[in-house]
Structures are given as C-alpha cells and as structure tokens.
XYZ file of C-alpha atoms in Angstrom:
429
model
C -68.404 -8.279 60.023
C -64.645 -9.456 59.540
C -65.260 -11.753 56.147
C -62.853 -13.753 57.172
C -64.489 -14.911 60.511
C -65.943 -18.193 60.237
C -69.344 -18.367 61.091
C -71.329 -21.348 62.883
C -74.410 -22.539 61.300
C -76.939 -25.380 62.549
C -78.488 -26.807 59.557
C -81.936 -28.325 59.926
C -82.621 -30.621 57.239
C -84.501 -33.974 56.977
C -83.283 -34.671 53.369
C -79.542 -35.921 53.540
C -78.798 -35.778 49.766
C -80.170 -32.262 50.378
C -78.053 -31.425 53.475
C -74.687 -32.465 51.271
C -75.715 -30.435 48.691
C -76.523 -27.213 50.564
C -72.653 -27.499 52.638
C -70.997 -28.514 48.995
C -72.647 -24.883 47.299
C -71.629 -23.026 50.633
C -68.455 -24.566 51.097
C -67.557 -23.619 47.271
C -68.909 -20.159 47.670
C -66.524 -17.052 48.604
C -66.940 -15.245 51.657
C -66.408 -16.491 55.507
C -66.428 -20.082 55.832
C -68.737 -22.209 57.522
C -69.059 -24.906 60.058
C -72.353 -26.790 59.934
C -73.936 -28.903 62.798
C -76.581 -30.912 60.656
C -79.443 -33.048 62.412
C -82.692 -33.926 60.450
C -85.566 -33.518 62.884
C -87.014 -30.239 65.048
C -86.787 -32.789 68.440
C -83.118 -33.026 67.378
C -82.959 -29.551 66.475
C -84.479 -28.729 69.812
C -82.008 -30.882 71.704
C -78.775 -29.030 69.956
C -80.074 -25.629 70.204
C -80.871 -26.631 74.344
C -76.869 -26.879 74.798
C -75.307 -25.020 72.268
C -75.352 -21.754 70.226
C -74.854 -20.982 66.470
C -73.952 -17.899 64.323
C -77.374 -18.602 62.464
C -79.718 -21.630 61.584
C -80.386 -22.788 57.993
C -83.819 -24.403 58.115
C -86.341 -26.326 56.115
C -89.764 -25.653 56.879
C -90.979 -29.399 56.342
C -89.599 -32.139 58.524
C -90.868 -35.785 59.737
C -91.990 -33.939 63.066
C -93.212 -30.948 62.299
C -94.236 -28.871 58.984
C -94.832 -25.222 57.875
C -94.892 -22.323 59.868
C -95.226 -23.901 62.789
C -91.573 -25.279 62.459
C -90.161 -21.756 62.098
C -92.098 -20.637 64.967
C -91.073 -23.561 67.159
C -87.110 -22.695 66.562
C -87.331 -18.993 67.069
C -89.055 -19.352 70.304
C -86.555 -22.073 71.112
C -83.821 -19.785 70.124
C -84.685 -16.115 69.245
C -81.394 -15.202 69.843
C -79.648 -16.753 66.804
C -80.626 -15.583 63.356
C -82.951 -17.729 60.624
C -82.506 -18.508 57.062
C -85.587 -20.621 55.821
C -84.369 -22.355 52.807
C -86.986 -24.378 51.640
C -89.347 -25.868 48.691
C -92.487 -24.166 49.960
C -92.698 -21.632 46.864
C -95.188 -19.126 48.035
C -95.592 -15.765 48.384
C -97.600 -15.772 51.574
C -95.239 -18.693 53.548
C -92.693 -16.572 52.578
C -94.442 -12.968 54.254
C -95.074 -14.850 57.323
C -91.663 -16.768 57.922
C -90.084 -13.168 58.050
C -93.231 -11.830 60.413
C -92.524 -14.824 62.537
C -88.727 -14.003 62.946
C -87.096 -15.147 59.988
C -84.392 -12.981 58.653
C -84.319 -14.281 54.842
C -86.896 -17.176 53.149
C -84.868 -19.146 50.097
C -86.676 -21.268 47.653
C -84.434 -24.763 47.394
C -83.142 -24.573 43.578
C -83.451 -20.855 42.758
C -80.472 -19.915 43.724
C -76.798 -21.094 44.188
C -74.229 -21.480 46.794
C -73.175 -17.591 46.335
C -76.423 -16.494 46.802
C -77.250 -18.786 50.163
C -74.077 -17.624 51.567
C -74.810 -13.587 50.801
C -78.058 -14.537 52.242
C -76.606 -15.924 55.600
C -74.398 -13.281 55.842
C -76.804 -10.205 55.694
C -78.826 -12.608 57.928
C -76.333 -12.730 60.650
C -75.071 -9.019 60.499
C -79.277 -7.536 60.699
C -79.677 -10.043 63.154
C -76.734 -8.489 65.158
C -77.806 -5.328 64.402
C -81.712 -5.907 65.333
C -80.354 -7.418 68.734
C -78.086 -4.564 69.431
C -80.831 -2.130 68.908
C -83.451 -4.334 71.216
C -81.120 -4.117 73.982
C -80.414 -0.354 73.255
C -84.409 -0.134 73.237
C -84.429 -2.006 76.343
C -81.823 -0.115 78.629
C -83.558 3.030 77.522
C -86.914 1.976 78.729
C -85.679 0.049 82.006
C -83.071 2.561 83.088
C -83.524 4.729 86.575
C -81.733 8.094 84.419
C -83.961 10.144 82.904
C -83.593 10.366 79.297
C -84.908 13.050 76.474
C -84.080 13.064 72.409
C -84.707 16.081 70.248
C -84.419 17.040 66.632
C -81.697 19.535 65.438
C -84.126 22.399 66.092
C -84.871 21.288 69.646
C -88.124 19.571 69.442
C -88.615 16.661 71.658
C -88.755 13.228 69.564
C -88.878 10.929 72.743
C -88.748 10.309 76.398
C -87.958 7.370 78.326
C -90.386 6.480 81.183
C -87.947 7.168 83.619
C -87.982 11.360 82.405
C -91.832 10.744 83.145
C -91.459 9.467 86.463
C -89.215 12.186 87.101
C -91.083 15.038 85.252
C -94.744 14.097 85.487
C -94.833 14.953 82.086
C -95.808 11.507 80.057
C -94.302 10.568 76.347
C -96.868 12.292 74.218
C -97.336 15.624 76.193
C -93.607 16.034 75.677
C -93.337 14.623 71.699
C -92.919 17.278 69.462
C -92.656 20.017 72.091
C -89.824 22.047 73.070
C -87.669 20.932 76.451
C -88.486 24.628 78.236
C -92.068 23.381 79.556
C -89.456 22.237 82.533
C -87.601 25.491 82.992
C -88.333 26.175 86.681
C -87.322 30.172 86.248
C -84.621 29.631 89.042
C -81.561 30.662 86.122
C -81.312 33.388 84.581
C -81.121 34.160 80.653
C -77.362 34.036 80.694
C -77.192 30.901 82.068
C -78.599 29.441 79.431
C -76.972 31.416 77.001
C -73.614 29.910 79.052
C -75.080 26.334 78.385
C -75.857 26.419 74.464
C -72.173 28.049 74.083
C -70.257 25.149 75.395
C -72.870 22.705 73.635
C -71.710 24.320 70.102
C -68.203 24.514 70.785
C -67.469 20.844 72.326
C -70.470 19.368 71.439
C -71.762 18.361 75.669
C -72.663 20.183 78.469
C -72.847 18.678 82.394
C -74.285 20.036 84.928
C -76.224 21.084 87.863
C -79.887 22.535 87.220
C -83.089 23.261 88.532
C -86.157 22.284 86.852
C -89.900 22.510 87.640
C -92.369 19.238 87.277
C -95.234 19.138 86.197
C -96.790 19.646 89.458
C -95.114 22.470 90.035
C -92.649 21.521 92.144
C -89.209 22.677 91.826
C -86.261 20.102 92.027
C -82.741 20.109 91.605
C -81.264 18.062 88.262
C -77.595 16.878 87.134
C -77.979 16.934 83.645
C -75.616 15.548 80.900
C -76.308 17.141 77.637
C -74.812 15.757 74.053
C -74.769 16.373 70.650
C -75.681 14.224 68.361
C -73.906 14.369 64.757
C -74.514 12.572 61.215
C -71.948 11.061 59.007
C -71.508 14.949 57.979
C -70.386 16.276 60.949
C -74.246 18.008 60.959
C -76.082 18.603 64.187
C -78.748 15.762 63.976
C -79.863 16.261 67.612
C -79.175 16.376 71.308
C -79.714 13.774 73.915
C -80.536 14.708 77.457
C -79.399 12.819 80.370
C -80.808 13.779 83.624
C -81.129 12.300 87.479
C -83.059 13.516 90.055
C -80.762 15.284 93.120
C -83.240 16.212 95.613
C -82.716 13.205 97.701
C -78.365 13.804 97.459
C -78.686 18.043 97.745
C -80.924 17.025 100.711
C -78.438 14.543 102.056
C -75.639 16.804 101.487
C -78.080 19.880 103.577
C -78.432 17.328 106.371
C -74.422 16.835 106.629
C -73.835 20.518 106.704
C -76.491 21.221 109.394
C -74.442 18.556 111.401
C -71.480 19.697 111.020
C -72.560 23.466 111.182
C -74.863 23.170 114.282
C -74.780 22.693 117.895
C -76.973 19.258 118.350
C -78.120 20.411 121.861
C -79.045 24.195 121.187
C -79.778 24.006 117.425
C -77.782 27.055 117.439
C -74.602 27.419 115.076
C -71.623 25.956 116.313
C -68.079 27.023 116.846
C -67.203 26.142 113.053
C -69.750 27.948 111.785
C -69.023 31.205 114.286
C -65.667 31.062 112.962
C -67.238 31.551 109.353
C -69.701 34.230 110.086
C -67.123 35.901 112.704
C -64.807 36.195 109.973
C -67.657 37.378 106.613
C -69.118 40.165 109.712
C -65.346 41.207 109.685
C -64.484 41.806 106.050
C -68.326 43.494 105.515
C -67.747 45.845 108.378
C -64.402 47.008 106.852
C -65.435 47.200 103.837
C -68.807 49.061 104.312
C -67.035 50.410 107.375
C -69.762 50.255 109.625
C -69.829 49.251 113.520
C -70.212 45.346 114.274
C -70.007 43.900 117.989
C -69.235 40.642 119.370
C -70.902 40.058 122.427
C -69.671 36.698 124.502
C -72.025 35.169 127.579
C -71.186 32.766 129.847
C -73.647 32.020 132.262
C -73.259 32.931 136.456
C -74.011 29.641 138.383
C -74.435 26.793 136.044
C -72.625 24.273 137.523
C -74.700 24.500 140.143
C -77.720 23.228 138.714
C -75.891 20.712 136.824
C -74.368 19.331 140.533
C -77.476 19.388 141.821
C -80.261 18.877 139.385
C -78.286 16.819 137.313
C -77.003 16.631 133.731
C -80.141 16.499 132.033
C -81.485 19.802 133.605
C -78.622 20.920 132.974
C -79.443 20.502 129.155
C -82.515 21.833 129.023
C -81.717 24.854 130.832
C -78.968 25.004 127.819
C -81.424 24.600 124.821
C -83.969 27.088 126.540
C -81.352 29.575 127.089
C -80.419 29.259 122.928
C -83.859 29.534 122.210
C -84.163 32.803 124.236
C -80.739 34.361 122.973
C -81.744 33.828 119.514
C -85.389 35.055 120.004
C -84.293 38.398 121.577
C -81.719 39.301 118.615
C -82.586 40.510 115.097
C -82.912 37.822 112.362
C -80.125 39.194 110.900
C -77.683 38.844 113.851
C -76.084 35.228 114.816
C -76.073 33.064 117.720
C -74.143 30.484 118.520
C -72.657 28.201 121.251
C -69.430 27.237 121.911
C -69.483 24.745 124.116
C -70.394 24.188 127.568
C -72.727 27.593 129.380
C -70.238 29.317 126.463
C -72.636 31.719 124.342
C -71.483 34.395 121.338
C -73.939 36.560 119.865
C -72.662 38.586 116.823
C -74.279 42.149 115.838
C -73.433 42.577 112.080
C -74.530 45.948 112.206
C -74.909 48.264 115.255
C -74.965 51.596 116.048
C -72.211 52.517 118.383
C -71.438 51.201 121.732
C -74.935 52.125 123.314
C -76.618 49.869 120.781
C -74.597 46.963 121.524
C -75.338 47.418 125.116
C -78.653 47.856 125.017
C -78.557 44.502 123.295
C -76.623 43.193 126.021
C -78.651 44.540 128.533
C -81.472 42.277 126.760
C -80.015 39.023 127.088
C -79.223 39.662 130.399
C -82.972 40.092 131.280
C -83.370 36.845 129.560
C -81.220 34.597 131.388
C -83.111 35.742 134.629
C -86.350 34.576 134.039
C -87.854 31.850 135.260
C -87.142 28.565 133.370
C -89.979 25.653 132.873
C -87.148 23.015 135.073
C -87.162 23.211 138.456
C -84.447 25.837 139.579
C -85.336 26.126 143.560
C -82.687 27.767 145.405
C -80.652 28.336 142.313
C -80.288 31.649 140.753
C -79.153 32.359 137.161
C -77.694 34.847 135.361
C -74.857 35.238 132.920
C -71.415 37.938 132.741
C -71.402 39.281 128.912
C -68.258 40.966 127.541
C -68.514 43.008 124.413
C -65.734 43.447 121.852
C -66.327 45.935 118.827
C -65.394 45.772 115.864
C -63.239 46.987 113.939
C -62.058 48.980 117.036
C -61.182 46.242 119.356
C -59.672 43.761 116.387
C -59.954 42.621 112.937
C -59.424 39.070 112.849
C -61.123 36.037 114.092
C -58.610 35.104 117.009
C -58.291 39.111 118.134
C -61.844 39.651 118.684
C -62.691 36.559 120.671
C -60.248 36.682 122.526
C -61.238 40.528 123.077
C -64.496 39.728 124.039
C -63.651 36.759 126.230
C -61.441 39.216 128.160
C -64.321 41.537 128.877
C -66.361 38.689 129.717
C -64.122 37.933 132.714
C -64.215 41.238 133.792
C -67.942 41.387 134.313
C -66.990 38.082 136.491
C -64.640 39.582 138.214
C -67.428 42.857 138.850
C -69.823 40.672 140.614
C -71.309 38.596 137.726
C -74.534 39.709 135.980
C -72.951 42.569 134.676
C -71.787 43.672 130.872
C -68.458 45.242 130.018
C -66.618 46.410 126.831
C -62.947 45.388 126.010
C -61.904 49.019 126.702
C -62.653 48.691 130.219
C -66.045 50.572 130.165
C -68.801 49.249 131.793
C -72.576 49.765 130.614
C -75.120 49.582 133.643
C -76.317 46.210 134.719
C-alpha cells in the first residue's frame, strides 16, 4: 500500500466528544492520512454505506439503535466488501473472538491505545482486507471457471483440482489429492514425449500443448494443456500448475471441415483435392520403393442419357451407387475418387505389372454393368477406363492424369466399354 495514499474511512460513532477525539489521535498520527465520514447511528450508517464506499469502517459496537454483536454483524452484511475496525469499550475477551469470526479485521478497546496504534491498526486492516478479497475472488474464478485446473507439489503430487478438471476427468478432488497426475496418461505418447515435455518445463519454466489423456471411464480424449512452474521467493521449484481444456468437440469440428473439404458430398468418395494429394504421396512411394503403381481413369458410356431422360435425381443415385461399387471392388488400400460429373479415378498404390492393373480394370468394368436398384429401362451402362502406369507413363501429378485421361478416350474412341493403357495397348474387354 502506497503510505502516502489517503485512505477513506466511515466512522460509526454515537458519542461526539468521542468521534473528535478518535479523528484528532488519527489525524496527529504518521502514516496515510484520513478522510472520515462520521454519522452516529447504524440506520445512518446503513443509509451512507447504501450510496457510497469507504477504504474501511471504524465502528463502535454500542449505538442508540443497535448494540453488541449484532451491530458488527448488521454492517458487514450491509457492506462485506469494505474492511472493519471495531473500536470500542466492550473489554472482553469473548466480544472480541467473535467480532473477528463475524468479519471484523481488528477489535480496539477505546483508551488502550493511541492515535499511532488505531492508525497501524486501520492500515493492516485495509491491506488483509485487500488481500483476503483478492484471494476470494482468486478462490472463486478457480472454482467457477470452464478450464480445467490441477496444482501439485515440487515432487509432482497433486494438492488440488478445480471442479471443472472433475467434470472433465471423472476423477473427483479427493481421488486425485495427494496422487500423482499419470492416473490420466491415456498411453497414446510415447516415453520420449514426455521426456520432451519435462525438458522445456526445466529450462523455461512452461510447457503448451496438445495431448491425449484417458478419463476415468476410460475414454480417451484429446487435451490442450498449459503447464507452469511455480517458483518461491528463491527462485525454488515450489510446484506446477496445470491448465487444461477439453478438444474433442474442436478436433471433431476441425475432422468434420476436412471431410468437407476432402470429400465428394454426392459419392462420399475423395474428391479432386484430395486425389491430387494421394496422386502425388503414390508417386514419391513408388519411386522411392520403386515399385509399379497405376492410375486407372473411368468415365462412364451413356450417362447423359439417363440423366435426359430419368432425370437429375436418377442421375445421382446411379452416381453414389456406382462409388459405392468402385470402392467395394478395390483393395482397402487403393483410392477412389470422383472428379466431377460420370468422372471416376481409381489409384493402385501397388500392382504387379500391367496384367494386374487390368485385371483390376476388367473388374470395374463388370461393375458398372450390373443392374442398378433405379429404373434404367432401355438404357444401357457401361464405362471406357484408360490406364496410365506409373512411373513409366509419368511422374508428376499433371503427367499422369493427363496420361490416363488420354487412354480413356481411346477406349471411347474403340467402341466404349473397353480398357486401354497410355502406350496404346489394349487389354481384352
């Protein structure tokens, strides 16, 4: 407290000879001064205190309209926000006990002391007051805050949670109290992660980041978690707060986004963004493993057709079953995707020679033939597939679809329903 920062005080005293004497001692005493609001009664008291605010109160216990205890307790209720010096002629030990259990901050007996001493008194009053005040709303954001939050000793044992890290964990207050923090660890990191973590918390004293935890369910969830350590006026380690929210709704928010923006919304099937990704990692593991890896690119043989004629919305369907189909007739480990329209690509990540990938071909062919649950009468189906290898027929995104697109058109051009390679060779049909 700056000492020389005047200080308000509302003095409550019924005795005006009193009153006079109490601002005379302060007034004469060292230290901050003081500016005193005096009124004699607790109804006048009451009245004051309704409209304005005061560093602390100076009170006397016995006035014409109230007396004792019940004076103090009137006040504090009216008021616990300001701090209370009872300075008073009660002289007894017991008054005295319960004006500080009823909020009180000091209790002075009227002639046992002078002005120095009431204004020491005031002062510690209003500076533990402060202090009690900053540490009730400290107490209260911890308890009514949505973050999770965890305190340990030096060594790591837990020394509180706030009911938030229980909502989160499962795990209430004393299951976790004097416990160690890896009853979460979900097993997802490894060793050296950890090892990773405890580094940067000794050399710069916090650590951020994401993590996965387990609760006490079992469930596994995904964290971001604010570690920092706590030091004493030595520069010692005195302990480590925790600071943790829950991610699972934001990781699942952030999975949604991604499947949007990676996925065809009629098909399900990956989309051309995605393709490009995939297109481009089969590339760079072929040639580096240098293995065989095919791009095979469908476009079906009499679409618009049943679009014209059944309409849009069988046209759709027809689409979705046909991705369903492709992608149940390839390994798990090959990708489908569309590119638009009655465009299909199908990419082999790892195939055994030209044969393979046309027996492959051949597959899908058989699949766009058979009968589809929408009504196709007097519309036949089928689809021209071109086949570019790789890394023979290209080694870069743009070379090989363009590669395969080429053969595609040749199948076309061959009668439709019919597969052929980049190279110009043609596997049966």
């Amino acid at each position: 407290m700056d000492a020389h920062q005047g200080l308000t005080c509302l003095l409550i005293e019924d005795n005006v000879a009193d009153g006079r004497l109490i601002q005379y001692l302060l007034d004469d005493a060292d230290g901050a001064p003081l500016t005193f609001t005096h009124v004699r009664t607790l109804s006048q008291a009451l009245t004051v205190l309704a409209r304005e605010s005061y560093d602390v109160i100076l009170l006397d216990l016995t006035l014409p309209d109230s007396e004792g205890l019940v004076t103090l307790e009137t006040v504090h209720r009216a008021r616990a926000d300001i701090a209370i010096v009872v300075l008073t002629g009660i002289d007894a030990t017991d008054v005295a006990i319960g004006a500080v259990q009823r909020g009180a901050q000091d209790y002075l007996v009227k002639g046992r002391g002078d002005g120095q001493l009431i204004k020491r008194s005031i002062l510690y009053a209003v500076e533990r007051h402060r202090a009690n005040q900053r540490l009730l709303l400290a107490e209260a954001a911890f308890r009514n805050i949505d973050t999770g939050i965890m305190v340990t000793d030096a060594a790591g044992k837990v020394v509180r949670v706030n009911p938030a890290f229980s909502r989160v964990t499962g795990y209430d207050g004393h299951e976790m109290v004097g416990g160690q923090p890896n009853v979460l660890h979900a097993g997802v990191h490894e060793p050296a992660f950890y090892d990773e973590l405890w580094h940067q918390l000794r050399e710069t004293g916090a650590w951020e980041g994401e993590i996965w935890n387990r609760r006490k369910d079992g469930k596994v969830y995904p964290e971001w978690l604010r570690i920092n350590v706590v030091t004493d006026e030595s520069g010692g380690i005195a302990g480590y707060v925790a600071i943790f929210s829950d991610i699972t709704f934001r990781r699942r928010a952030e999975q949604e986004l991604l499947r949007q923006a990676t996925t065809d919304p009629l098909t399900g099937l990956a989309n051309r963004q995605l393709f490009t990704r995939l297109l481009t990692s089969t590339v760079e593991q072929a040639t580096r493993y240098q293995r065989d890896a095919a791009l095979l690119f469908l476009d079906l043989d009499g679409f618009k057709a049943v679009n014209d004629t059944a309409g849009h919305s069988t046209g759709d369907a027809v689409l979705r079953e046909i991705g369903g189909r492709l992608r149940g007739a390839v390994r798990i480990s090959d990708e489908v995707a569309r590119l638009g329209g009655d465009e299909f690509v199908v990419i082999l990540p790892e195939v055994r020679g030209r044969e393979a990938a046309a027996a492959v071909a051949e597959k899908l062919l058989q699949e766009t033939t058979r009968p589809f649950a929408e009504d196709l009468t007097g519309m036949r189906l089928t689809a021209s597939i071109g086949i570019a290898m790789i890394p023979d027929d290209g080694v870069s995104y743009e070379s090989l679809l363009h590669a395969a697109d080429a053969a595609m058109y040749q199948a076309k051009r061959a009668g439709k329903n019919a597969i052929r390679f980049f190279s110009g060779h043609a596997a049966a049909c």
